PDB file of C-alpha atoms and ligand atoms in Angstrom:
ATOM      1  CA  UNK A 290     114.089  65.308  95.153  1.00  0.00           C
ATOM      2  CA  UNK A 291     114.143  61.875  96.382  1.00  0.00           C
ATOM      3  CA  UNK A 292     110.849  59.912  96.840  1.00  0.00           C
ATOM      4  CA  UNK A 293     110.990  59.431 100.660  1.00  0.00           C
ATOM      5  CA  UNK A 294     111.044  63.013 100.880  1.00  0.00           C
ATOM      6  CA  UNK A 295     108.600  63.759  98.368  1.00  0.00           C
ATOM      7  CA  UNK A 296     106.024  61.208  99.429  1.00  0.00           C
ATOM      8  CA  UNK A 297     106.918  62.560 103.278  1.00  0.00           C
ATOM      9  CA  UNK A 298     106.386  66.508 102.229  1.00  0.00           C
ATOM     10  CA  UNK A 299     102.983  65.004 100.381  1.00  0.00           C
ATOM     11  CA  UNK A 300     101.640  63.265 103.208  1.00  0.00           C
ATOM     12  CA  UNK A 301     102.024  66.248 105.460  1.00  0.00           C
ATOM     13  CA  UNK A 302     100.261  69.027 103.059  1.00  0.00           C
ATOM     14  CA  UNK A 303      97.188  66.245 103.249  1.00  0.00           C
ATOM     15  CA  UNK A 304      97.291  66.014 106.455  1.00  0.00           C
ATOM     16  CA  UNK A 305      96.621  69.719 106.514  1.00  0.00           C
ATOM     17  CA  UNK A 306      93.232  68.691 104.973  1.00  0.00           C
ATOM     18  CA  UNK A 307      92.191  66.510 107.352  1.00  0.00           C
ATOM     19  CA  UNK A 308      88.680  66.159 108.899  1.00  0.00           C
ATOM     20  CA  UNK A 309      89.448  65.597 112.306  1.00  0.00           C
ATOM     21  CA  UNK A 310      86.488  67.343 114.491  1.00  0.00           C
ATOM     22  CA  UNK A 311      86.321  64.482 116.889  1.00  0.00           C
ATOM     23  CA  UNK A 312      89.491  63.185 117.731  1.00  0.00           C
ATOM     24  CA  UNK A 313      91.638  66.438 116.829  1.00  0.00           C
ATOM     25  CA  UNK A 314      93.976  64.036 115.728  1.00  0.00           C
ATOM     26  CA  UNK A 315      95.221  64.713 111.929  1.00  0.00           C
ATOM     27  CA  UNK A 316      97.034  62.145 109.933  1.00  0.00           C
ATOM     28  CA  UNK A 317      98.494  62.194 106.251  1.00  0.00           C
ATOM     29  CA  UNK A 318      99.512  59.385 103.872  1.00  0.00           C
ATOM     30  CA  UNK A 319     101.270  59.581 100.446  1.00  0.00           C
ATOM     31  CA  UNK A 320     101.618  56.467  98.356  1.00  0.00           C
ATOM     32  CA  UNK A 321     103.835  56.032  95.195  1.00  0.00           C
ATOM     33  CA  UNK A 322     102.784  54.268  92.087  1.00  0.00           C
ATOM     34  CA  UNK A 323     104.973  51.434  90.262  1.00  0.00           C
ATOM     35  CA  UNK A 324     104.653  54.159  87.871  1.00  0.00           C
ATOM     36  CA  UNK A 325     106.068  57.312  90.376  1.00  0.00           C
ATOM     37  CA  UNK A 326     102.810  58.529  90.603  1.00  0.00           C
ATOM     38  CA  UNK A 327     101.664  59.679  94.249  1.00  0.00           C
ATOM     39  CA  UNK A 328      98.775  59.711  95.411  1.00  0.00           C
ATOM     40  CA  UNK A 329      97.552  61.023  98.902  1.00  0.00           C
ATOM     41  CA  UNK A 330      94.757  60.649 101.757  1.00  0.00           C
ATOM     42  CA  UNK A 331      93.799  62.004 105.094  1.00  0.00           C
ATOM     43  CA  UNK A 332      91.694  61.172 107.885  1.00  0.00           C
ATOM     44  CA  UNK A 333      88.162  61.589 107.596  1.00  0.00           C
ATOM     45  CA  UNK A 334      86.041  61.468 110.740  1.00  0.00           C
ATOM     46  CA  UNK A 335      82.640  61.534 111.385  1.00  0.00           C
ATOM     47  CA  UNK A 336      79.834  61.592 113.934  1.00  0.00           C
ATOM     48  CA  UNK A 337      79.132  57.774 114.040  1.00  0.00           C
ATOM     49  CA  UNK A 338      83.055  57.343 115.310  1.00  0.00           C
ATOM     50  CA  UNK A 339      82.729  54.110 113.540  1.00  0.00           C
ATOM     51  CA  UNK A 340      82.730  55.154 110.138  1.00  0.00           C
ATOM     52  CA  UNK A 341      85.781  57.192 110.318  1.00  0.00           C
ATOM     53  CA  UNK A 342      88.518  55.987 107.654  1.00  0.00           C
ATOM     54  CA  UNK A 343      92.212  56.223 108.041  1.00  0.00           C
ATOM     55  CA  UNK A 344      94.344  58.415 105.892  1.00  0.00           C
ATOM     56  CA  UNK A 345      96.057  55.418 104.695  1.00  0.00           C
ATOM     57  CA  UNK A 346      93.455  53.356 103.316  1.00  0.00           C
ATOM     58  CA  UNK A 347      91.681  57.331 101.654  1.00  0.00           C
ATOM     59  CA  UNK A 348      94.680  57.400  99.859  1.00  0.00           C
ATOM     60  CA  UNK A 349      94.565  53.680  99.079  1.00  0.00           C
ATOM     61  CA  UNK A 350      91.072  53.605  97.849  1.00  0.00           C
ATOM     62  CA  UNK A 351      91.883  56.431  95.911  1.00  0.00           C
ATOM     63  CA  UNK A 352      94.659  54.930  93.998  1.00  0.00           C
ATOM     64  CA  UNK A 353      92.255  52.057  93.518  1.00  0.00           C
ATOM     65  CA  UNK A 354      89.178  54.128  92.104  1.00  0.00           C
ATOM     66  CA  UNK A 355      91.503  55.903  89.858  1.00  0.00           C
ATOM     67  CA  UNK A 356      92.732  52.870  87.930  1.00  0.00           C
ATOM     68  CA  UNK A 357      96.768  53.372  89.405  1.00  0.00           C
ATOM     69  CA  UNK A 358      98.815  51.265  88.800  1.00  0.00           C
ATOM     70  CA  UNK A 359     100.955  48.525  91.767  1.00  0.00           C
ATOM     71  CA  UNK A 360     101.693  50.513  95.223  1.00  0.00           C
ATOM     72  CA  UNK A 361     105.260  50.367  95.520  1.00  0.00           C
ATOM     73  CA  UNK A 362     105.227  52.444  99.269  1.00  0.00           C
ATOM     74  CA  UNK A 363     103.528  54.542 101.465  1.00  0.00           C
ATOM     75  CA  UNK A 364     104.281  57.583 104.042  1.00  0.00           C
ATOM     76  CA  UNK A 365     102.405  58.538 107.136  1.00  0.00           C
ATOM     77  CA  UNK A 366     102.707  61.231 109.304  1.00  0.00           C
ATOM     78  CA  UNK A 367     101.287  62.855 112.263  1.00  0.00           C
ATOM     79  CA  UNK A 368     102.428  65.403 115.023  1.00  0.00           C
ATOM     80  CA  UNK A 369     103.104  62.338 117.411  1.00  0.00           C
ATOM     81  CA  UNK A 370     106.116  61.937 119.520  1.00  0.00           C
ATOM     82  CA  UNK A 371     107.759  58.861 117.560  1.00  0.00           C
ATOM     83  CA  UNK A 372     106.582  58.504 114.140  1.00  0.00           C
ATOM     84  CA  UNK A 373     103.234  56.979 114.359  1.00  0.00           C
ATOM     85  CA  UNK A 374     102.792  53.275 112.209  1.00  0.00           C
ATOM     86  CA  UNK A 375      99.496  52.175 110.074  1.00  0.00           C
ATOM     87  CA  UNK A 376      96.949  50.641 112.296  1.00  0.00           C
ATOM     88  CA  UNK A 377      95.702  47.249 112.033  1.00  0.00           C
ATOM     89  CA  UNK A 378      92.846  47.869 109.746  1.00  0.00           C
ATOM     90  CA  UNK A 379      94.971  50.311 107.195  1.00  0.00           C
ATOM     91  CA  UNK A 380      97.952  47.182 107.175  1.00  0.00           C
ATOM     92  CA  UNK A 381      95.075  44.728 106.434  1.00  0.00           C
ATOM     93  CA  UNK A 382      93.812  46.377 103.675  1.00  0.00           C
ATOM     94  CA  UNK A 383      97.408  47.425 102.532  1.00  0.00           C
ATOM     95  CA  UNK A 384      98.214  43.843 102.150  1.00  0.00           C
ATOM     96  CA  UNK A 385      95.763  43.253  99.748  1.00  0.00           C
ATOM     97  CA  UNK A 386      96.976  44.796  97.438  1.00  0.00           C
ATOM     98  CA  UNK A 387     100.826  45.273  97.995  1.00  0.00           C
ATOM     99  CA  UNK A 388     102.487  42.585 100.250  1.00  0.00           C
ATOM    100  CA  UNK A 389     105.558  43.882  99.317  1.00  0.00           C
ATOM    101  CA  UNK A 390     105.321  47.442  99.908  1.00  0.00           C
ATOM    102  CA  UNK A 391     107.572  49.521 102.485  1.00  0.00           C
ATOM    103  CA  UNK A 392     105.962  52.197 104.666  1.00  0.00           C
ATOM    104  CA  UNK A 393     107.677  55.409 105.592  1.00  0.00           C
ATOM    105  CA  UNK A 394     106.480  56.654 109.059  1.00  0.00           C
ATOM    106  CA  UNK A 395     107.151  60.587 110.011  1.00  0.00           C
ATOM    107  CA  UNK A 396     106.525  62.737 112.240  1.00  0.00           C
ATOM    108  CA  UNK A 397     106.253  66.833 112.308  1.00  0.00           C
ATOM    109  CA  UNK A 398     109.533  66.693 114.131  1.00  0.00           C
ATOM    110  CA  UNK A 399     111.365  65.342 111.122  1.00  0.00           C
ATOM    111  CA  UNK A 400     111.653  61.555 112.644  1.00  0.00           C
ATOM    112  CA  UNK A 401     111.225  58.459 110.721  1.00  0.00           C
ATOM    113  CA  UNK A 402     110.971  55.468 110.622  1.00  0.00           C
ATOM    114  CA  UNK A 403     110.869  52.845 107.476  1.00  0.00           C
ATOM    115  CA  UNK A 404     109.213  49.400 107.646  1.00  0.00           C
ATOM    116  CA  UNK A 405     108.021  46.675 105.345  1.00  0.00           C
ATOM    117  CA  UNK A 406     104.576  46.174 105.205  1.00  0.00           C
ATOM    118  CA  UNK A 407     105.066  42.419 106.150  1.00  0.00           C
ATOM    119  CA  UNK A 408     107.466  43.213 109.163  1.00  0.00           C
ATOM    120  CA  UNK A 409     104.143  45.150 110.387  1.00  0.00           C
ATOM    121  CA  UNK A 410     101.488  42.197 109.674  1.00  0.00           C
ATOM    122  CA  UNK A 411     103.456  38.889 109.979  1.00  0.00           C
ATOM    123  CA  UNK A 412     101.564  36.239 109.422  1.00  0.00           C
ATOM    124  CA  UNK A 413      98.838  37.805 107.917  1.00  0.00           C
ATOM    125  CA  UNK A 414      95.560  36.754 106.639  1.00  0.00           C
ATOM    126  CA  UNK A 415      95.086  35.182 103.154  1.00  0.00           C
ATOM    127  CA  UNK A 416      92.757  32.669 101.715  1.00  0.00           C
ATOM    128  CA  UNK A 417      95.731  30.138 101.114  1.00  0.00           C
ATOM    129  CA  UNK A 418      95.994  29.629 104.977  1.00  0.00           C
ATOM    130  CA  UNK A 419      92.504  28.812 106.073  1.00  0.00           C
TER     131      UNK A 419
HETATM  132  N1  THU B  27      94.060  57.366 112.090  1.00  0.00           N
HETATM  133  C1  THU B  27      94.610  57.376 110.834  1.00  0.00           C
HETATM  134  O1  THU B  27      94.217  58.171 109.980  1.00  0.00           O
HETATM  135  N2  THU B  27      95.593  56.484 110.570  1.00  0.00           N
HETATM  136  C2  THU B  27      96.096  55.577 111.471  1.00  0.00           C
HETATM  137  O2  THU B  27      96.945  54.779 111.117  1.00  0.00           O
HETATM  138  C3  THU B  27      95.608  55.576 112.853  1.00  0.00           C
HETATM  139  C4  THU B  27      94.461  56.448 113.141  1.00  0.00           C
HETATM  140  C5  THU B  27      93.004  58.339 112.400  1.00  0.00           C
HETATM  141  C6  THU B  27      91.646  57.769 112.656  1.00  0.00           C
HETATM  142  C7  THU B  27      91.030  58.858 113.511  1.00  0.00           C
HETATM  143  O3  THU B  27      90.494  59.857 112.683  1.00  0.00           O
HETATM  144  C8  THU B  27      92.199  59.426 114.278  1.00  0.00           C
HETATM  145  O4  THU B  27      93.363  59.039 113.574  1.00  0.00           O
HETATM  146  C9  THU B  27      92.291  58.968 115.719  1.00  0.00           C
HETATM  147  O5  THU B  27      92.313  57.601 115.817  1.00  0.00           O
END
């Protein structure tokens, strides 16, 4: 099976475990590994709104704590009309550690979208342009 659809078909089984009590909203990511390994994240919510994180940067942190190696991509979905894209925050932190990255966005309907990470945060933040 091709990645796209293997990193899409993860990131909607993890969206299944979202915690989501709040906004009723559920999202899934999937990332892929330099080394094909995928690794996935959903929302987690909780009663201080603030300190919800993002499915993306679950599965991001993840793949950080567990030593993986370069992100290569990541897919979201959610059940949104048009396949929903990272928000600002997730493509922040995203950045940091894969510039070059492309981001697969789907939605329960089977649309997608693809993007590269810098076509979604041009002229982004790093400590060479201060
Ligand atoms: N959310 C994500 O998980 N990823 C995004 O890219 C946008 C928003 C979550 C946060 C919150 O739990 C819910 O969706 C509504 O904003």
């Amino acid at each position: 099976m091709e990645i796209f659809t293997r990193l899409l078909e993860s990131a909607r089984e993890a969206r299944k475990r979202a915690y989501v009590p709040y906004s009723h909203f559920a999202v899934g990511a999937a990332l892929v590994t330099e080394d094909g390994e995928i690794i996935s994240g959903c929302n987690v919510e909780n009663i201080s709104y603030g300190l919800t994180v993002c499915a993306e940067r679950v599965a991001t942190f993840t793949a950080m704590a567990e030593g993986k190696g370069k992100i290569v991509g990541l897919a979201v979905v959610a059940d949104t009309p048009e396949p929903p894209t990272p928000c600002g925050a997730c493509r922040q932190v995203l950045m940091e550690f894969a510039p070059e990255m492309w981001i697969l966005c789907g939605n329960l309907r089977g649309q997608q979208r693809i993007f590269r990470l810098q076509e979604l945060l041009p002229e982004a933040f790093t400590e060479f342009n201060v």
